[in-house]
Each structure stands twice: as structure tokens, then as C-alpha cells.
Short mmCIF file of C-alpha atoms in Angstrom, two decimals:
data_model
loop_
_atom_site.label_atom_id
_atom_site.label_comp_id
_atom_site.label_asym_id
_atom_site.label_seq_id
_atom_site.Cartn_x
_atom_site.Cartn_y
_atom_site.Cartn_z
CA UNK A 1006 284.03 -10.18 92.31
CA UNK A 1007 285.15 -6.43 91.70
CA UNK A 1008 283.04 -4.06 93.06
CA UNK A 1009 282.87 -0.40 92.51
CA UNK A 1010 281.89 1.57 95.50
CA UNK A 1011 280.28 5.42 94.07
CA UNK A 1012 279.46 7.58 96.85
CA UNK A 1013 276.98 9.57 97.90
CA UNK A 1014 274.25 7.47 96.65
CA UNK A 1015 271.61 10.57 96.99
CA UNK A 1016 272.15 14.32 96.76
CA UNK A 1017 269.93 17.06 97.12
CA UNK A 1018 271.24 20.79 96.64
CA UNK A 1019 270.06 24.13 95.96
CA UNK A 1020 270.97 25.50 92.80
CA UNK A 1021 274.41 27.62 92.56
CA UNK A 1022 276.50 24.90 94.60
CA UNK A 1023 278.68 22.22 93.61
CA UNK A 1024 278.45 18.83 94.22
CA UNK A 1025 281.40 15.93 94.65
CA UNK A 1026 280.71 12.51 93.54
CA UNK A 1027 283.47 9.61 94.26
CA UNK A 1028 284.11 6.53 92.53
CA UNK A 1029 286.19 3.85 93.67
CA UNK A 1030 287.32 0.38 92.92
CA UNK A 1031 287.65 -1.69 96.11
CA UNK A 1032 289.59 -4.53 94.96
CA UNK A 1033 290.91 -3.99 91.64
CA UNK A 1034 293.13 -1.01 89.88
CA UNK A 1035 291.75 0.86 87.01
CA UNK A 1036 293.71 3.00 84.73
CA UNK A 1037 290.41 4.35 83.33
CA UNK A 1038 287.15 5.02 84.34
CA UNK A 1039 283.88 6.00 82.86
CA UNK A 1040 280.93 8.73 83.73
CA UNK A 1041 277.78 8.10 82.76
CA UNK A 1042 274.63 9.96 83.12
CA UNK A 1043 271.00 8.51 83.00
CA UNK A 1044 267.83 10.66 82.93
CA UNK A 1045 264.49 8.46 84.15
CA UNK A 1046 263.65 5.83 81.39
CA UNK A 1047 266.52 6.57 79.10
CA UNK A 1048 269.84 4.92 78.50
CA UNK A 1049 273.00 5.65 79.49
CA UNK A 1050 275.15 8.27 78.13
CA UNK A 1051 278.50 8.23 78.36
CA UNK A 1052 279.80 11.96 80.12
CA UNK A 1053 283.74 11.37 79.95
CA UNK A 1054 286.60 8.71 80.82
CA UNK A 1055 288.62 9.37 83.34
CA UNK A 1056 292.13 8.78 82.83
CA UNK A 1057 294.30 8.22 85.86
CA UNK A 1058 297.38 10.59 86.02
CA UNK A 1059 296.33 12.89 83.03
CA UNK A 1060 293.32 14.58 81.68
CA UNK A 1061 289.54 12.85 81.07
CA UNK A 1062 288.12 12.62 78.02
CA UNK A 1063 284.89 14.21 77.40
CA UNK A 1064 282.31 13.48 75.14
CA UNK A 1065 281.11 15.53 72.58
CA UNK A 1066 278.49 18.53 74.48
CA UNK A 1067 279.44 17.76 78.05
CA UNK A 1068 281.05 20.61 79.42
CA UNK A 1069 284.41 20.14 80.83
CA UNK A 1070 283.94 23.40 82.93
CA UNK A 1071 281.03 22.08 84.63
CA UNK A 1072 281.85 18.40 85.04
CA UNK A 1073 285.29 18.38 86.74
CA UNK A 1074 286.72 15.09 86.70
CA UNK A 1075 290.13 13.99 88.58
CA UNK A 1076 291.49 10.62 88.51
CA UNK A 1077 293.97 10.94 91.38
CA UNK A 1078 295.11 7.19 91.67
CA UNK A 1079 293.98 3.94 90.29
CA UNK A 1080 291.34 3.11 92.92
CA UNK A 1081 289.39 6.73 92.75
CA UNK A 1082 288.26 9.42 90.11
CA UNK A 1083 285.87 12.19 91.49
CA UNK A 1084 283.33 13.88 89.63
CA UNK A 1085 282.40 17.22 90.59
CA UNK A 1086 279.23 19.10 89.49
CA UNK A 1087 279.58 22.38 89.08
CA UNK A 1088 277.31 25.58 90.03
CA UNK A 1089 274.53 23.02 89.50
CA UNK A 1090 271.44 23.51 88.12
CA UNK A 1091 268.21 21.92 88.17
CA UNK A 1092 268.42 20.73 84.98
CA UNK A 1093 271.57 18.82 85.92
CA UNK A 1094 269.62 16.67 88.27
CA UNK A 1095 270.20 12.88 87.04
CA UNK A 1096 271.44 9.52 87.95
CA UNK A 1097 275.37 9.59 87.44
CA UNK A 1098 277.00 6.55 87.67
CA UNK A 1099 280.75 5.36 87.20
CA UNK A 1100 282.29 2.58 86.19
CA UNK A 1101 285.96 0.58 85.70
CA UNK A 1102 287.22 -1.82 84.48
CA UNK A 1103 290.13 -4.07 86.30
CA UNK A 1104 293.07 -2.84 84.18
CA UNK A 1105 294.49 -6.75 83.83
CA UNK A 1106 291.42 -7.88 82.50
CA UNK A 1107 290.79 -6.22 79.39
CA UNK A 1108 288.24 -8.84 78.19
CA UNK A 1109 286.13 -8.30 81.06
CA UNK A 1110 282.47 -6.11 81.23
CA UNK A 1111 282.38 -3.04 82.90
CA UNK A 1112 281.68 -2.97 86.77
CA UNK A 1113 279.59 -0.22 87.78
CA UNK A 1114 278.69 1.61 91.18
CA UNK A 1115 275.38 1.94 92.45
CA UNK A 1116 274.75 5.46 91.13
CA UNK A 1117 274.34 8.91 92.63
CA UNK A 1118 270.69 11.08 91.78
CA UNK A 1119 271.33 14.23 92.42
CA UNK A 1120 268.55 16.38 92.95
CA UNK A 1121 269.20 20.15 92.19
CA UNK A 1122 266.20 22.37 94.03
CA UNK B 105 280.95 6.66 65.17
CA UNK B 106 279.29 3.44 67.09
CA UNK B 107 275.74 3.52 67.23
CA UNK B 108 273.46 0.87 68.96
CA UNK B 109 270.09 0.07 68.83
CA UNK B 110 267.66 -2.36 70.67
CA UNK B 111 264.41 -3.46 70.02
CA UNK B 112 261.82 -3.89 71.22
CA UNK B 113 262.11 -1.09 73.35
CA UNK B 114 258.84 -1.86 75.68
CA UNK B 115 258.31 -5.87 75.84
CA UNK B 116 255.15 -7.01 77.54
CA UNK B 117 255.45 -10.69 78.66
CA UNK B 118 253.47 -13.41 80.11
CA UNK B 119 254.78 -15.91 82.46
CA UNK B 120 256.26 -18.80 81.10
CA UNK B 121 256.32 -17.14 77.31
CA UNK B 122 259.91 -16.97 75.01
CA UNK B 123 260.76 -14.23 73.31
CA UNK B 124 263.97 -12.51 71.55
CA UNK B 125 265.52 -8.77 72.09
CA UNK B 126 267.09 -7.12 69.35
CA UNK B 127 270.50 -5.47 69.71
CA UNK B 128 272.26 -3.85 66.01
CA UNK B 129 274.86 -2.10 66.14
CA UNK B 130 276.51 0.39 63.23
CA UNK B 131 280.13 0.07 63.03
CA UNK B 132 282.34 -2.44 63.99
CA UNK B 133 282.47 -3.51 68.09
CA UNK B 134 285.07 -5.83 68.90
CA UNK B 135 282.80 -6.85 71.77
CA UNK B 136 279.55 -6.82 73.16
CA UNK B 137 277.55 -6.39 76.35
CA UNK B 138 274.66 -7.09 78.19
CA UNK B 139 273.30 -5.71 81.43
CA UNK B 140 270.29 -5.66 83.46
CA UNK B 141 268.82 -2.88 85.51
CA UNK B 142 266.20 -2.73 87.49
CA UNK B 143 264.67 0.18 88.67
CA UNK B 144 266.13 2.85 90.70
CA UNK B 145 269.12 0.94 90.91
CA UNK B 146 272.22 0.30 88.70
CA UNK B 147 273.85 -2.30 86.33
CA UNK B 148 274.51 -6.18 86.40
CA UNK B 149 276.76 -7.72 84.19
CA UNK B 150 274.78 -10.56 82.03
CA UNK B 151 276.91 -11.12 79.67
CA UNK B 152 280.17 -10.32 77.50
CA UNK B 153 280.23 -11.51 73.74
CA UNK B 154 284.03 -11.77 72.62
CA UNK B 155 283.87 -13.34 68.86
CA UNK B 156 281.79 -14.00 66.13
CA UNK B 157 279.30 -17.32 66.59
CA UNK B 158 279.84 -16.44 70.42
CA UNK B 159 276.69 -18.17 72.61
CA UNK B 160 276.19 -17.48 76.31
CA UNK B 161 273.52 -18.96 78.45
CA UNK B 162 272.50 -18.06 82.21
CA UNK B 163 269.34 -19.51 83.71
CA UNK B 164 266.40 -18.66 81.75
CA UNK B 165 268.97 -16.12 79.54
CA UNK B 166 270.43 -16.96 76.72
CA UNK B 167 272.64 -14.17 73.86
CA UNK B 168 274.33 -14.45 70.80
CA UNK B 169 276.62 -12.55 68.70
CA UNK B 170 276.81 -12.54 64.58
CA UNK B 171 279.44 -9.52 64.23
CA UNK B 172 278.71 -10.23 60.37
CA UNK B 173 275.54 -8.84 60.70
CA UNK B 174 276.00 -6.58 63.62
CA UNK B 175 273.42 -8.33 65.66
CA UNK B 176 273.03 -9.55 69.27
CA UNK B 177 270.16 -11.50 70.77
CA UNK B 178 268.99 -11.64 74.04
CA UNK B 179 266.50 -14.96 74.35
CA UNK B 180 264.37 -15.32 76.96
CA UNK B 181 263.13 -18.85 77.82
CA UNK B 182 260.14 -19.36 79.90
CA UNK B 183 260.03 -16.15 81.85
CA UNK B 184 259.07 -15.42 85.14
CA UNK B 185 258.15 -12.57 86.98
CA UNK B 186 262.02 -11.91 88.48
CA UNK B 187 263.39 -11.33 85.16
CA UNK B 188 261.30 -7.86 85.17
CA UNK B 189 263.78 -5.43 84.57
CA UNK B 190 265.64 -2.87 81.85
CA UNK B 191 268.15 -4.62 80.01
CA UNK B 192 270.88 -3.02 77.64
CA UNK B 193 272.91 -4.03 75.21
CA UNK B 194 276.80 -2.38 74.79
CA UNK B 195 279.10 -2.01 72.21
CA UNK B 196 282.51 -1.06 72.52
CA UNK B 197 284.11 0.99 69.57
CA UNK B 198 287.43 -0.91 67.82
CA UNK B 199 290.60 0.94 67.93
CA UNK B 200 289.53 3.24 71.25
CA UNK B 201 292.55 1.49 73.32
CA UNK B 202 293.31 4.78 74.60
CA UNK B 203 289.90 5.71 75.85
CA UNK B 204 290.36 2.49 77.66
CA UNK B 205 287.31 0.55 76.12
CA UNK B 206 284.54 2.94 76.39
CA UNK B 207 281.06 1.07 76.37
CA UNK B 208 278.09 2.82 74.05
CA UNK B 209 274.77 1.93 75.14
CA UNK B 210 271.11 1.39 73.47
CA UNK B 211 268.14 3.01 74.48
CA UNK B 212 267.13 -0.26 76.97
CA UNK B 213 264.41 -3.04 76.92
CA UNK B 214 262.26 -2.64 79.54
CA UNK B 215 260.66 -5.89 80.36
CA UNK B 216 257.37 -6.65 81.74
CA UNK B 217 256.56 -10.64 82.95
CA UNK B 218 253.21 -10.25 84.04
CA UNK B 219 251.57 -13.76 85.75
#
């Protein structure tokens, strides 16, 4: 089945630093992929979709400045955290979709919790 | 702008009990998700809902889609302790081909099968 490998899968940094997140679909291409962010017991909401080739999407109050995307081929899109704080500490996870199966559910990867100290 | 919601949001079940979870949703969704999560980890795939009347059963789960209404079910049959877990419903907004088929969440059920 397609599987979407997200590394790391735990972070801890001190404030002020950035932070890299990877996303990648093992055996599938994906024109577009998603960022989502969960805090403990909530849902998911989405951050931005990455578009491969061009600019991500964000959603309405994520900051573009602070959440750098790049979608640099079909198998990978990065996230980067900016100058993080502790307040950004969450569960991010990504997630694609195999671009010749439109009809099919999102695959996600295991997640990354960042811990900001 | 697509809203969902799901409820119950907390479901407290005893072994071998049914029972239904709610999932409306505000605008129109050409499609619609399911997906489990247990805790610390991420999501599993249950089920995608294509079309109106749409029925899906796996093991002890069964959903169902009535896009007239806006409403999907997720029906638990007999449950057992393993199906203990968060599970969300997804819509995906119509006409967003070019944000590639975003999916927009509810809050979560999170289920409880005690013995």
C-alpha cells in the first residue's frame, strides 16, 4: 500500500532555532501534499498544501514566514519551523495523496512532536 | 467554507455494545472520510465514501453516507476493547481541484470499550 515516510518522528529544541521536518512518499508520486498540525486531544488542522514545483497554499492564520514549506519533487515537501517557539510545540503530520488515484483517502506519515524548550 | 462536525465527541462503551457516531458536514463534500487514531500515533484509513447511498463495512465497522442530508455514520457492532481509539470523520470541499483535494477534519470521537 502507499506509505508516507515523515521524518524526524521527535524533536526537541530550544527556543530561537529552526526546525526541518521531511515528508516523503515511498512508492507513489504526489503533486500535492498536505500539513497538518494537531495539539493533544484536538483534531487536525490543516497548516498548508504543498504544491510541487510552485508555491504552498496556506491556510487562513498560519504564517507563511514561519512555516516554510518546499515541495522540491513529487516524492518530498519539507516543512521548516521557523525561530520556534514554545508555543509552536505540536504534532505535525503530512500527508499525499498518489496523484493517479484521485478517488483514494489520504495517506499520512507517522507525525513529528516537536517539543520547543 | 466546509465545516464538519462529529458527535459524540467522548463515547464510553461496553464490550460487546452497538452504537452510532455522528459526522454533519456544512457545505457540499464530494467525498468523505474516515480514520482512526490511536494515541500518540497517526492516521489509518477506514474508509472513503464516494456517492450518495454509499455503505462500507470492515469487521465490526460499518459507515454510511446520505450527502442529502450531509450526514455520515460510523456503526459500531459488538465492540471490543481493540477498537479503542480517536476516530475522525473528513470532508473534502467541491471545486478545490487545485488545492489538490484538501481534507477538513472534525473535532474526533474518542472511543472508550471498557470490558
Amino acid at each position: 500500500g502507499a506509505v508516507v515516510s515523515q521524518h524526524p518522528s521527535r524533536v526537541i529544541c530550544k527556543s530561537g532555532t529552526s526546525v526541518k521536518i521531511e515528508c516523503r512518499s515511498l512508492d507513489f508520486q504526489a503533486t500535492t501534499m498536505f500539513w497538518y498540525r494537531q495539539f493533544p486531544k484536538q483534531s487536525l488542522m490543516l497548516m498548508a498544501t504543498s504544491n510541487e514545483g510552485s508555491k504552498a497554499t496556506y491556510e487562513q492564520g498560519v504564517e507563511k514566514d514561519k512555516f516554510l514549506i518546499n515541495h522540491a519533487s513529487l516524492t518530498l515537501s519539507t516543512l521548516t519551523v521557523t525561530s520556534a517557539h514554545p508555543e509552536d510545540s505540536s504534532f505535525y503530520i503530512c500527508s499525499a495523496r498518489d496523484r493517479d488515484r484521485y478517488n483514494s483517502p489520504l495517506h499520512f506519515g507517522n507525525g513529528t512532536r516537536l517539543t520547543v524548550t | 467554507e466546509l465545516k464538519v462536525e462529529q458527535n459524540p465527541l467522548f463515547l464510553s462503551m461496553q464490550e460487546g455494545k452497538n452504537y452510532t457516531i455522528y459526522c454533519n458536514y456544512s457545505t457540499t463534500s464530494d467525498r468523505l472520510y474516515w480514520y482512526r487514531q490511536d494515541p500518540g500515533k497517526s492516521l489509518e484509513s477506514l474508509f472513503v465514501l464516494l456517492s450518495n447511498g454509499a455503505v462500507k463495512q470492515e469487521g465490526r465497522l460499518m459507515a454510511s453516507l446520505d450527502t442529502k442530508a450531509r450526514l455520515s455514520t460510523l456503526h459500531i457492532t459488538a465492540a471490543v476493547h481493540d477498537l479503542s481509539a480517536t476516530y475522525f470523520c473528513a470532508g473534502r470541499p467541491l471545486f478545490h481541484y487545485n488545492q489538490g483535494g484538501k481534507l477538513i477534519f472534525g473535532q474526533g470521537t474518542e472511543l472508550s470499550v471498557k470490558p
